[in-house]
PDB file of C-alpha atoms and ligand atoms in Angstrom:
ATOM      1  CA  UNK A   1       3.296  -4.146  20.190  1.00  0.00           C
ATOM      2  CA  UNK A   2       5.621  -3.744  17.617  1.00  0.00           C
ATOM      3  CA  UNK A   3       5.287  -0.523  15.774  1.00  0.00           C
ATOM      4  CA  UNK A   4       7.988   0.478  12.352  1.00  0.00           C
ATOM      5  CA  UNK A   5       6.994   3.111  10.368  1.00  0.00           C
ATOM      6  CA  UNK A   6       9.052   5.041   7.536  1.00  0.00           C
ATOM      7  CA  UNK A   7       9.428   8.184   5.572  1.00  0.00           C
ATOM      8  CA  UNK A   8      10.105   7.096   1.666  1.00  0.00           C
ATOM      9  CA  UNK A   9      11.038  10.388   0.095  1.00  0.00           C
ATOM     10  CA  UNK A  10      12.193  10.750  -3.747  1.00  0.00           C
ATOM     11  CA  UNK A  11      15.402  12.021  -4.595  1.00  0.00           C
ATOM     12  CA  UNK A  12      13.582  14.439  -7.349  1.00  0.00           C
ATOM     13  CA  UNK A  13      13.824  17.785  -5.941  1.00  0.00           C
ATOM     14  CA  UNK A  14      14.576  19.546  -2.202  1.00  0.00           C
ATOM     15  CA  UNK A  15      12.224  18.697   0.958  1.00  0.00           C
ATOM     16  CA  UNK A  16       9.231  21.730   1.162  1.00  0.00           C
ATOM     17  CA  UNK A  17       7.369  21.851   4.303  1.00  0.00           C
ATOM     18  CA  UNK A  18       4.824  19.212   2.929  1.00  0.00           C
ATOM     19  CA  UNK A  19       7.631  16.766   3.438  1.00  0.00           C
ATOM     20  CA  UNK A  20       8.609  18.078   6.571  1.00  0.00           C
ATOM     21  CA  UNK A  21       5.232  17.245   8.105  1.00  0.00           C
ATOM     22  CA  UNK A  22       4.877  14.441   6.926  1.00  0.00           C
ATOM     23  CA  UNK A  23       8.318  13.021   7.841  1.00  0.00           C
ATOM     24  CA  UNK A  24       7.943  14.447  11.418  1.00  0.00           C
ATOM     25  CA  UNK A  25       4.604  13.018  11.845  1.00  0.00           C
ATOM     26  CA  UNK A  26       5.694   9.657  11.202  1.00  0.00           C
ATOM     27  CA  UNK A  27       8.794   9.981  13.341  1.00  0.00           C
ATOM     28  CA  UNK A  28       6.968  11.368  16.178  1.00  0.00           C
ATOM     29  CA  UNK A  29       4.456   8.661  16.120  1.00  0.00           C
ATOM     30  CA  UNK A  30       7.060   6.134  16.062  1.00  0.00           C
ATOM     31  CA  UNK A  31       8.317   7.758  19.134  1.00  0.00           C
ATOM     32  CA  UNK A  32       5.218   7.777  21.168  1.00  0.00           C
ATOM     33  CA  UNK A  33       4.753   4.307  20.079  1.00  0.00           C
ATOM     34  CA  UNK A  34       8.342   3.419  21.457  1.00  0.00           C
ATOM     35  CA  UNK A  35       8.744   1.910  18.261  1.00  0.00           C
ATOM     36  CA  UNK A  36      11.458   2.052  15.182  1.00  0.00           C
ATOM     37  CA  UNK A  37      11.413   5.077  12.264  1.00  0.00           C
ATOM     38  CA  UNK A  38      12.830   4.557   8.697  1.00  0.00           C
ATOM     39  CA  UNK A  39      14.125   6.632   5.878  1.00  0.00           C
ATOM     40  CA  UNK A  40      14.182   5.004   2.349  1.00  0.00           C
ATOM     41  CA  UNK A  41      15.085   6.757  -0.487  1.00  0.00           C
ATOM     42  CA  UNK A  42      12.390   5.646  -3.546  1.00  0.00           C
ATOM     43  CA  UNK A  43      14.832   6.630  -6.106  1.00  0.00           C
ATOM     44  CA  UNK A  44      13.443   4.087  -8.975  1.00  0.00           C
ATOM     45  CA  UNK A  45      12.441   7.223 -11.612  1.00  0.00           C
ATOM     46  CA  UNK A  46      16.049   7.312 -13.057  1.00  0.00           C
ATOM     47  CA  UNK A  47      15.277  10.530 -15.527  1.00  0.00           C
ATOM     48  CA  UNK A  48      14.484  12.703 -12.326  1.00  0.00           C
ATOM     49  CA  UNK A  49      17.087  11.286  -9.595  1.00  0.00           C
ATOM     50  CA  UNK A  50      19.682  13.097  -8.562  1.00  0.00           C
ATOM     51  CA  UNK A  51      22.150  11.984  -5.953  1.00  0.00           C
ATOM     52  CA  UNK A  52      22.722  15.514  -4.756  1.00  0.00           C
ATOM     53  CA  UNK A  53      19.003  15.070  -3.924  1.00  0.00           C
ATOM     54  CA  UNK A  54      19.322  12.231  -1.836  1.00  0.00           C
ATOM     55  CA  UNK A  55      21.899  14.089   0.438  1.00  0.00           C
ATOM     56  CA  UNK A  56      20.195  16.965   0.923  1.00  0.00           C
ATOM     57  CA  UNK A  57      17.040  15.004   2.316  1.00  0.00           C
ATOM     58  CA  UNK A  58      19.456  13.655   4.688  1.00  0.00           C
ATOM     59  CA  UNK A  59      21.154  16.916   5.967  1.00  0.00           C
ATOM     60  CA  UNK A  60      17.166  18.550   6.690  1.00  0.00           C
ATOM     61  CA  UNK A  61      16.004  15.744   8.225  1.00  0.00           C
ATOM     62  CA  UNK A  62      19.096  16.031  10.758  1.00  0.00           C
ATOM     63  CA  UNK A  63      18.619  19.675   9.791  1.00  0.00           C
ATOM     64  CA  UNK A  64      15.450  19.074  11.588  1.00  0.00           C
ATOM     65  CA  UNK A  65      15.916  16.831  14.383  1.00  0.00           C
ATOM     66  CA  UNK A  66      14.910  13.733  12.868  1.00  0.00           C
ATOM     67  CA  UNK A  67      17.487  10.284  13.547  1.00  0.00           C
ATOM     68  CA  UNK A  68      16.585   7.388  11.635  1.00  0.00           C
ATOM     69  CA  UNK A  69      18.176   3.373  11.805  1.00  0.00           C
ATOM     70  CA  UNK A  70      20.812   2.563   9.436  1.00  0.00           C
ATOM     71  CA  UNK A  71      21.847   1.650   6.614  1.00  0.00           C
ATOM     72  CA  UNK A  72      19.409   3.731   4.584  1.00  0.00           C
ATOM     73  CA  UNK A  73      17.577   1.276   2.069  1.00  0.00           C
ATOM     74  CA  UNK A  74      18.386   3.069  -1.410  1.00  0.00           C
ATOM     75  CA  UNK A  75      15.434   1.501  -4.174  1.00  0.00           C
ATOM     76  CA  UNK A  76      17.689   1.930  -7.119  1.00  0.00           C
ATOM     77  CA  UNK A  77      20.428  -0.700  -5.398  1.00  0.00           C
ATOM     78  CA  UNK A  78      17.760  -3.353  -5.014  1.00  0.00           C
ATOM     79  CA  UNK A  79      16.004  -3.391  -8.818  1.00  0.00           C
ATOM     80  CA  UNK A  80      16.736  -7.034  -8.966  1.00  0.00           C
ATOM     81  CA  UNK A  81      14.311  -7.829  -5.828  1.00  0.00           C
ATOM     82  CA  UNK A  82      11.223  -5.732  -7.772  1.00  0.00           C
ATOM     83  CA  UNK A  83      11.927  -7.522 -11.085  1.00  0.00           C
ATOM     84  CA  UNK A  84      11.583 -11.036  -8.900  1.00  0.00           C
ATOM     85  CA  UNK A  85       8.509  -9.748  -7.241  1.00  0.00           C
ATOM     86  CA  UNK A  86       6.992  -8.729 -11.041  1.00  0.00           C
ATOM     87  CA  UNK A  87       8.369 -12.463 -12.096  1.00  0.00           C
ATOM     88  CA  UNK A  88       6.075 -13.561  -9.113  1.00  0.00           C
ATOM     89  CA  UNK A  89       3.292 -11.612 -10.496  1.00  0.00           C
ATOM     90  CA  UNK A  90       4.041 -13.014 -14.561  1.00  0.00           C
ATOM     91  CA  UNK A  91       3.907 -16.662 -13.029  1.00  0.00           C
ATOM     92  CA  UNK A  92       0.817 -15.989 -11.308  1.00  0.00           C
ATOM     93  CA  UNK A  93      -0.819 -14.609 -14.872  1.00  0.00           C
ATOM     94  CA  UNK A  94      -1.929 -11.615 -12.591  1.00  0.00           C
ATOM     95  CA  UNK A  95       0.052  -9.074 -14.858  1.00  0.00           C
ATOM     96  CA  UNK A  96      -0.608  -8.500 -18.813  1.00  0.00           C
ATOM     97  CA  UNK A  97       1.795  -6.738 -21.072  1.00  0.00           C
ATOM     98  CA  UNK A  98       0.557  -3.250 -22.353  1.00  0.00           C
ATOM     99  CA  UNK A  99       1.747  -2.180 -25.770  1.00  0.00           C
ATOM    100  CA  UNK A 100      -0.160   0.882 -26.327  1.00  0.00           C
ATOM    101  CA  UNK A 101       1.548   4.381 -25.978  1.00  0.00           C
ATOM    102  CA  UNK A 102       0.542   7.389 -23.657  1.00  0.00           C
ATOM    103  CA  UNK A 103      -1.593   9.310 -27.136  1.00  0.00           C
ATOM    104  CA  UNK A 104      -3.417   5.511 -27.651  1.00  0.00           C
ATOM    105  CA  UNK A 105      -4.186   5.190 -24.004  1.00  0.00           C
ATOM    106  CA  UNK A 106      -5.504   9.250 -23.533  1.00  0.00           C
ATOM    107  CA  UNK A 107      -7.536   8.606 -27.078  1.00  0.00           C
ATOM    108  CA  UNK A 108      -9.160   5.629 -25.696  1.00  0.00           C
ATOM    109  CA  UNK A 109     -10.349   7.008 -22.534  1.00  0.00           C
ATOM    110  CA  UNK A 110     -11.562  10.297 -24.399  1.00  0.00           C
ATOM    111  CA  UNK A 111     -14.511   7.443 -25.553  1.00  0.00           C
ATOM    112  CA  UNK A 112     -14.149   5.705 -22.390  1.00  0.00           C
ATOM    113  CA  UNK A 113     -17.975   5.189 -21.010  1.00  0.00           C
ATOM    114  CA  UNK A 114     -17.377   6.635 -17.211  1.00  0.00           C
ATOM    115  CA  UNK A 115     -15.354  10.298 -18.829  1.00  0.00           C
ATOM    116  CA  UNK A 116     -11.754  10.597 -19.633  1.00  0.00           C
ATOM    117  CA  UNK A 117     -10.585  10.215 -15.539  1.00  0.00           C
ATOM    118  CA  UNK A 118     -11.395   6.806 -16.105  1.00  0.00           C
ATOM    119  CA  UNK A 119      -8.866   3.958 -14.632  1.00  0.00           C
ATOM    120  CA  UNK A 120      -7.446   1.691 -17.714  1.00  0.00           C
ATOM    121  CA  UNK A 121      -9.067  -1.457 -17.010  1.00  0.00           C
ATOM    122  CA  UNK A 122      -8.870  -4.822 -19.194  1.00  0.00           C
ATOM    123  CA  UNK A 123      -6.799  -7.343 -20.114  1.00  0.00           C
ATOM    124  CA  UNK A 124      -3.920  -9.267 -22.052  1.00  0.00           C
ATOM    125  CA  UNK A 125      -3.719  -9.599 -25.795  1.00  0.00           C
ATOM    126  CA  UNK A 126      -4.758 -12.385 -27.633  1.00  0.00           C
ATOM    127  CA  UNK A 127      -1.733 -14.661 -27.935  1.00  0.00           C
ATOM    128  CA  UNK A 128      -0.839 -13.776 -31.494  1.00  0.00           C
ATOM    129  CA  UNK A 129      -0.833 -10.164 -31.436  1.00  0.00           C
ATOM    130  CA  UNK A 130       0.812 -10.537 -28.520  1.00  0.00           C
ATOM    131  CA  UNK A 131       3.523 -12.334 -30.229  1.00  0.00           C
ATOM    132  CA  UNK A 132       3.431 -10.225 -33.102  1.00  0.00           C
ATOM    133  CA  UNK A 133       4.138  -7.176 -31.475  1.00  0.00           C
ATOM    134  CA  UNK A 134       7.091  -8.705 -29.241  1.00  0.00           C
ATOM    135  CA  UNK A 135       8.291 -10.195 -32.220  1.00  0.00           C
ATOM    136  CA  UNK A 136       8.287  -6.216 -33.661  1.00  0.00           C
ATOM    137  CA  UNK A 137      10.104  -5.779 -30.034  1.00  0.00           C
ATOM    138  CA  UNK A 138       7.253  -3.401 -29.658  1.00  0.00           C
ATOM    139  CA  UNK A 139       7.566  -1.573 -26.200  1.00  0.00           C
ATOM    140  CA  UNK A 140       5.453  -2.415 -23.197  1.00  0.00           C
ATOM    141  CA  UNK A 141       4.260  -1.950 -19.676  1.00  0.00           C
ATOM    142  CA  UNK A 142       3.507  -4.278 -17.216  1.00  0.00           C
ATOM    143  CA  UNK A 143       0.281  -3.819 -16.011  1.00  0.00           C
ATOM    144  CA  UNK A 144      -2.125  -5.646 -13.009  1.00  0.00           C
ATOM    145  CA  UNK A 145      -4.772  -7.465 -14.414  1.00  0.00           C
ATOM    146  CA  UNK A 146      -7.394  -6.516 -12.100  1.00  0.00           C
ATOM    147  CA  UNK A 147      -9.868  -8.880 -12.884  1.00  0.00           C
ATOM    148  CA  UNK A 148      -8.121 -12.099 -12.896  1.00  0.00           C
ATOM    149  CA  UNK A 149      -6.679 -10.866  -9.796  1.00  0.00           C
ATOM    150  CA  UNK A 150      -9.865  -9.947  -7.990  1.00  0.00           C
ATOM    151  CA  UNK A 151     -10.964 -13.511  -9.454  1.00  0.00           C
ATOM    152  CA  UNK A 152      -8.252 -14.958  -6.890  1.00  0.00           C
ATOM    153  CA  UNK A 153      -8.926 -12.957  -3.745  1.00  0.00           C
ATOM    154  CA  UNK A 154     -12.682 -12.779  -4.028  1.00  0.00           C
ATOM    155  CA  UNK A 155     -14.216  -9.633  -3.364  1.00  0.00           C
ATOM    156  CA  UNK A 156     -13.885  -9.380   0.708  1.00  0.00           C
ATOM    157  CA  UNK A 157     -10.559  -7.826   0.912  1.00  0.00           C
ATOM    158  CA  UNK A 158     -10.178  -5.036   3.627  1.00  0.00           C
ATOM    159  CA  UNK A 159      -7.137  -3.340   5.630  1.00  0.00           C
ATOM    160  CA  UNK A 160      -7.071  -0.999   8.345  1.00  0.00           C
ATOM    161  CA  UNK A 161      -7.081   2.656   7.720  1.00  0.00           C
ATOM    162  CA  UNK A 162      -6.846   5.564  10.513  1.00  0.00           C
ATOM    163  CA  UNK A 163      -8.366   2.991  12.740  1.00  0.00           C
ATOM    164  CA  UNK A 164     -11.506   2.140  10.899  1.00  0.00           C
ATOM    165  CA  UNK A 165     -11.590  -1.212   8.685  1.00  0.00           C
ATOM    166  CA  UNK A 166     -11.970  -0.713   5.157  1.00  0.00           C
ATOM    167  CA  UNK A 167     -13.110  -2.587   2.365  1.00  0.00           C
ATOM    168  CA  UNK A 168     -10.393  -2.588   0.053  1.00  0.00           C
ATOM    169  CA  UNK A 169     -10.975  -0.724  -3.741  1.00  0.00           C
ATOM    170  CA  UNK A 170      -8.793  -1.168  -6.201  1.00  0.00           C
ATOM    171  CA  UNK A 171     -10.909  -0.712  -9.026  1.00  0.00           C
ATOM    172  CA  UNK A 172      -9.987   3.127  -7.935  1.00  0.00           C
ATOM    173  CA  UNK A 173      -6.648   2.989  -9.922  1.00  0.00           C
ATOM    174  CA  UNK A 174      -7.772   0.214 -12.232  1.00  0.00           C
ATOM    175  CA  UNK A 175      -5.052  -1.868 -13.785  1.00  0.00           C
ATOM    176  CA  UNK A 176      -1.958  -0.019 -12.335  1.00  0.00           C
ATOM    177  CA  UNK A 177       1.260  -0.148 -14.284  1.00  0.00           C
ATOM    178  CA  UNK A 178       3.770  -2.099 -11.856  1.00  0.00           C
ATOM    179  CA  UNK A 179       6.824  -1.627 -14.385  1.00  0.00           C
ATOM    180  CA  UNK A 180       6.918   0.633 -16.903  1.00  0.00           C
ATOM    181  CA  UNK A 181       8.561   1.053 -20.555  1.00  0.00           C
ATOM    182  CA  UNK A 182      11.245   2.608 -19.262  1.00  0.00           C
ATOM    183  CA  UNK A 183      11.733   1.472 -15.861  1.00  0.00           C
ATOM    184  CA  UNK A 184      11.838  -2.276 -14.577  1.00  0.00           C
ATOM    185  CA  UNK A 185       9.707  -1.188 -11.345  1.00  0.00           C
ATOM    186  CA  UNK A 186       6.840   1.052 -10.314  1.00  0.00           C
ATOM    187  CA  UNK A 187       6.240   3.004  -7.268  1.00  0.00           C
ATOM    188  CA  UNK A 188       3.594   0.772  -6.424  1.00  0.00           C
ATOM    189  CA  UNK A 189       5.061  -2.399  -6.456  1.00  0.00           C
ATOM    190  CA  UNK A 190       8.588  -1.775  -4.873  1.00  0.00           C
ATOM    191  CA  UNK A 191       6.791   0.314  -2.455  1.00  0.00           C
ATOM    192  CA  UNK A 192       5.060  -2.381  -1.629  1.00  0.00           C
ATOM    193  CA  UNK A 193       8.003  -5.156  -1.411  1.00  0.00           C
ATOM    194  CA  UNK A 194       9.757  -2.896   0.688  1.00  0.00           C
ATOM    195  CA  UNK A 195       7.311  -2.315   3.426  1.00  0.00           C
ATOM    196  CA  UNK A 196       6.944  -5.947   3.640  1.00  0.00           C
ATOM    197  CA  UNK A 197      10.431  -6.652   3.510  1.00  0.00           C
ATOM    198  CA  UNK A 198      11.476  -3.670   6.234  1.00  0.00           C
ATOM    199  CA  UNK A 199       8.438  -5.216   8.697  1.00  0.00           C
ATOM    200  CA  UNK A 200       6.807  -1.866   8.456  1.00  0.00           C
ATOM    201  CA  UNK A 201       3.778  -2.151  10.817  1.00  0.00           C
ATOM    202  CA  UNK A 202       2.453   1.291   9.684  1.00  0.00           C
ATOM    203  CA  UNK A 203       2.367   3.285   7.265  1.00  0.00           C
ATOM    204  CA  UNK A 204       1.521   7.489   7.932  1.00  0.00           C
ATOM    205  CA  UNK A 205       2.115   9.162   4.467  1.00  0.00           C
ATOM    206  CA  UNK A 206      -0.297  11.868   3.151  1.00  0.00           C
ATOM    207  CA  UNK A 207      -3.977  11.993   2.140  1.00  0.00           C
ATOM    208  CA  UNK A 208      -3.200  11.980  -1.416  1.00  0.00           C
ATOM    209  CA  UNK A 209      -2.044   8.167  -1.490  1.00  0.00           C
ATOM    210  CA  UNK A 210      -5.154   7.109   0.369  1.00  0.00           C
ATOM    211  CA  UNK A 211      -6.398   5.614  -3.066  1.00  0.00           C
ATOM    212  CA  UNK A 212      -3.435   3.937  -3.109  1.00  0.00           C
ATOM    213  CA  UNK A 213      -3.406   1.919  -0.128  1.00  0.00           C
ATOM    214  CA  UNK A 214      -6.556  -0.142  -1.755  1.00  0.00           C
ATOM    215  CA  UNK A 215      -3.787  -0.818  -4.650  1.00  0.00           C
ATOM    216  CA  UNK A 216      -1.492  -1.794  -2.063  1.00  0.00           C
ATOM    217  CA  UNK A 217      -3.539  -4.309  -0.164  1.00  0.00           C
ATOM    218  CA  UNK A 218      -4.183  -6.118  -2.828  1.00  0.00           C
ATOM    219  CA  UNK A 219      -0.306  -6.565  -4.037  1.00  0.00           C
ATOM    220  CA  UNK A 220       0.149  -7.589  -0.478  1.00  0.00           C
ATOM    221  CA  UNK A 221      -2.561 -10.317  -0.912  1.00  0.00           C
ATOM    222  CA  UNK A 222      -1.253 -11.262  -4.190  1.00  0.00           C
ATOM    223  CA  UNK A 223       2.385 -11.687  -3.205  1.00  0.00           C
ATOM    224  CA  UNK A 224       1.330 -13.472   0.352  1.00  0.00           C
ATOM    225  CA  UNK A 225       2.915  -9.712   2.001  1.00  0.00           C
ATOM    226  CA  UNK A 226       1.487  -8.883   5.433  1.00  0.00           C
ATOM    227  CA  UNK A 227      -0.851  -5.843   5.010  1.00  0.00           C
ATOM    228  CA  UNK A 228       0.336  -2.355   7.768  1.00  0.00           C
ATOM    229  CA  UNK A 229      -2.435  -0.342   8.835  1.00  0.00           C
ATOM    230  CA  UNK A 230      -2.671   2.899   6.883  1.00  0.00           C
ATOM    231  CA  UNK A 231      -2.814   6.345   8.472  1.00  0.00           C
ATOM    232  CA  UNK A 232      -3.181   9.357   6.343  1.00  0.00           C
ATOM    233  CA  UNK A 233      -2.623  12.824   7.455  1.00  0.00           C
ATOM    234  CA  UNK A 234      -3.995  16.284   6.346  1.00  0.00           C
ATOM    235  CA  UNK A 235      -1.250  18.001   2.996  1.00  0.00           C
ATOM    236  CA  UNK A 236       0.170  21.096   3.892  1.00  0.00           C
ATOM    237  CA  UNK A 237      -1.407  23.651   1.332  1.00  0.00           C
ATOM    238  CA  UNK A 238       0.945  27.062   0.282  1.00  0.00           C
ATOM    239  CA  UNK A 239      -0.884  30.100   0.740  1.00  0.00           C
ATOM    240  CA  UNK A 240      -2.510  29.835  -2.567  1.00  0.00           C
ATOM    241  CA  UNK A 241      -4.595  26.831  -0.941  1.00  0.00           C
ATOM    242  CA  UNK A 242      -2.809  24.308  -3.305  1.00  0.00           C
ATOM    243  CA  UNK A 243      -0.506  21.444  -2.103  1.00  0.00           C
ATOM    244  CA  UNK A 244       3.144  22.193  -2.450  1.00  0.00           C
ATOM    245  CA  UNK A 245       4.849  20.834  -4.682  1.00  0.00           C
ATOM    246  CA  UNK A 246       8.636  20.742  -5.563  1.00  0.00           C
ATOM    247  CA  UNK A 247       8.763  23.747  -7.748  1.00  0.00           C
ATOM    248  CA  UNK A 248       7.536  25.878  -4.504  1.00  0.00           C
ATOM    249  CA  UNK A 249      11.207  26.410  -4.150  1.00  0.00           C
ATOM    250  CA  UNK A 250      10.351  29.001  -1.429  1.00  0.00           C
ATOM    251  CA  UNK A 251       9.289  26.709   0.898  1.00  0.00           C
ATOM    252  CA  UNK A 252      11.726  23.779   0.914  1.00  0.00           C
ATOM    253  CA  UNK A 253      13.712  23.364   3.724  1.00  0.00           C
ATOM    254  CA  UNK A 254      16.898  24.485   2.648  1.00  0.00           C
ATOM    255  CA  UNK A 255      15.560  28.431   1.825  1.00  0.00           C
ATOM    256  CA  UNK A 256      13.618  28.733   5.056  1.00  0.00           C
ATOM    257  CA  UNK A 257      16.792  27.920   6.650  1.00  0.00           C
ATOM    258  CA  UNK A 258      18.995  29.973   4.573  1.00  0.00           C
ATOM    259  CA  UNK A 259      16.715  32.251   5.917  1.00  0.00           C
ATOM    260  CA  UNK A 260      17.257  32.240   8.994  1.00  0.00           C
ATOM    261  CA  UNK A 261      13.884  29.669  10.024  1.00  0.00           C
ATOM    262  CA  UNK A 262      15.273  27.529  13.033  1.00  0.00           C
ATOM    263  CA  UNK A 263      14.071  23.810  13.572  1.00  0.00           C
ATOM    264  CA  UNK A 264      12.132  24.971  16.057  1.00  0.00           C
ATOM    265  CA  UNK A 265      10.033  27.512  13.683  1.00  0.00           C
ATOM    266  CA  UNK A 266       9.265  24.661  11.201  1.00  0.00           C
ATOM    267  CA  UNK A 267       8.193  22.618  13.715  1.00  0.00           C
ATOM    268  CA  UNK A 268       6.187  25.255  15.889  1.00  0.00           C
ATOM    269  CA  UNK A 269       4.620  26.537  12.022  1.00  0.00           C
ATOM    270  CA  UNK A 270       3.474  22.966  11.475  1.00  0.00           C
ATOM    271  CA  UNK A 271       2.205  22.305  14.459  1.00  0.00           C
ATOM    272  CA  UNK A 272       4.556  19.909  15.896  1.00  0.00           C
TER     273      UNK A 272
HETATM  274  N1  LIG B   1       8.185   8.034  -2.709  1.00  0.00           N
HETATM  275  C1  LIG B   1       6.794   8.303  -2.456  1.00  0.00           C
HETATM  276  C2  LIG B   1       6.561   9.800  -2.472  1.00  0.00           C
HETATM  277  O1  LIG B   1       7.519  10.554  -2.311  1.00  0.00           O
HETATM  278  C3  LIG B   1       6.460   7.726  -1.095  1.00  0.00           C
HETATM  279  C4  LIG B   1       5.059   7.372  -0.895  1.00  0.00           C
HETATM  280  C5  LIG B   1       4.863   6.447   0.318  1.00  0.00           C
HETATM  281  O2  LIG B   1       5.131   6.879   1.437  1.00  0.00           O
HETATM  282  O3  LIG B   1       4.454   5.311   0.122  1.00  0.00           O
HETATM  283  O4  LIG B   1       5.452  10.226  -2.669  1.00  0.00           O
END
């Protein structure tokens, strides 16, 4: 059976233990599976990027142990594959152009019926203001029109997820943005290309983009994109209970080695 998993870090800040699990889990599992383990660098968010970033999750993954095929797929030299994928996604009518800004958007869920969490769902403009507004080279986001697109798949989507079948959801992020004002791409979407493109079989990322996967199935539906199975594993919590996040500077990589943490203590402290 052909098994290809990957680890899709952002250059945005140094590896913490969080990303050290989750990195090893997938390249363990790709072991046992005798199969093939990936690094890509999601570097699309060009305000937090730093290259410096990029080469330091390279030096702790060897840091670590972890060996990975090359050459590294790098998001940020690929932009013009995402926009193509997004063109698919215009033709189709499956995307609508959002023109409203961030205080618009947070003022209309305030009144949204289901509480302020709620997902932005809805629609495109009506032709004219549409026009108007490009005409005032208004800015915009590109968002999924969830409706039309569930219209086209019909409701009996499902994927595999930690071994179970699921029936796909992806009124839980409503109409995700798949390009933003200020970025051609979103996470989602060249995510998304990329698996398909690298023949991932499976993905293993953390519980916190389990919601995501239902987005994700979809896409691959839409764009005719083979779905993986999904595997989610348990976040590593700091011992304030909450997941780490890249301002735990304490427990990146780099400090636990500086000092003095071997490979061998990460691993044995994560259980792995
Ligand atoms: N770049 C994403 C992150 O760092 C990767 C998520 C994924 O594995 O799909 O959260």
């Amino acid at each position: 059976m052909d098994f290809v998993t990957r680890f899709a870090p952002s250059p945005t800040g140094y590896l913490h233990l969080g990303h050290a699990f989750s990195a090893l889990t997938a390249f363990e599992t790709a072991k046992a599976a005798g199969g093939r383990f990936l690094l890509r660098i999601e570097d699309i968010d060009e305000g937090r990027r730093r290259p410096e970033f990029e080469a330091a999750i390279c030096e702790d993954l060897e840091w670590l142990g972890l060996t990975w095929e090359t050459p590294v797929r790098r998001q940020s030299d690929h932009i013009a594959d995402y926009q193509a994928a997004l063109d698919r996604l215009i033709g189709m009518g499956l995307v609508y152009r959002d023109f409203r800004t961030r205080k618009e958007l947070l003022a209309e869920s305030l009144g949204a019926p289901h509480g302020p969490q709620s997902p932005v769902r809805g629609g495109p403009l009506p032709a004219s203001q549409e026009a108007e507004k490009l005409e005032q080279n208004q800015p915009y986001a590109w968002r999924l029109w969830l409706d039309e697109a569930l219209r086209r798949t019909g409701p009996d989507l499902a994927f595999e997820a930690d071994g179970l079948g699921v029936k796909a959801d992806p009124a839980l992020l409503g109409d995700a943005i798949l390009a933003r004002k200020d970025a051609p791409t979103s996470y989602h979407l060249a995510s998304v290309h990329d698996d398909a493109l690298q023949g991932v079989t499976d993905v293993i990322r953390g519980e916190d983009l389990r919601e995501a996967a239902h987005l994700h199935a979809l896409l691959q539906t839409l764009l005719g994109y083979p779905t993986p199975r999904y595997r989610h594993h348990p976040l590593i919590l700091g011992s304030d209970g909450k997941r780490l996040a890249k301002r735990d500077l304490s427990q990146t990589l780099r400090s636990l080695r500086e000092a003095g943490a071997s490979p061998d203590q990460v691993r044995r402290g994560l259980g792995r």
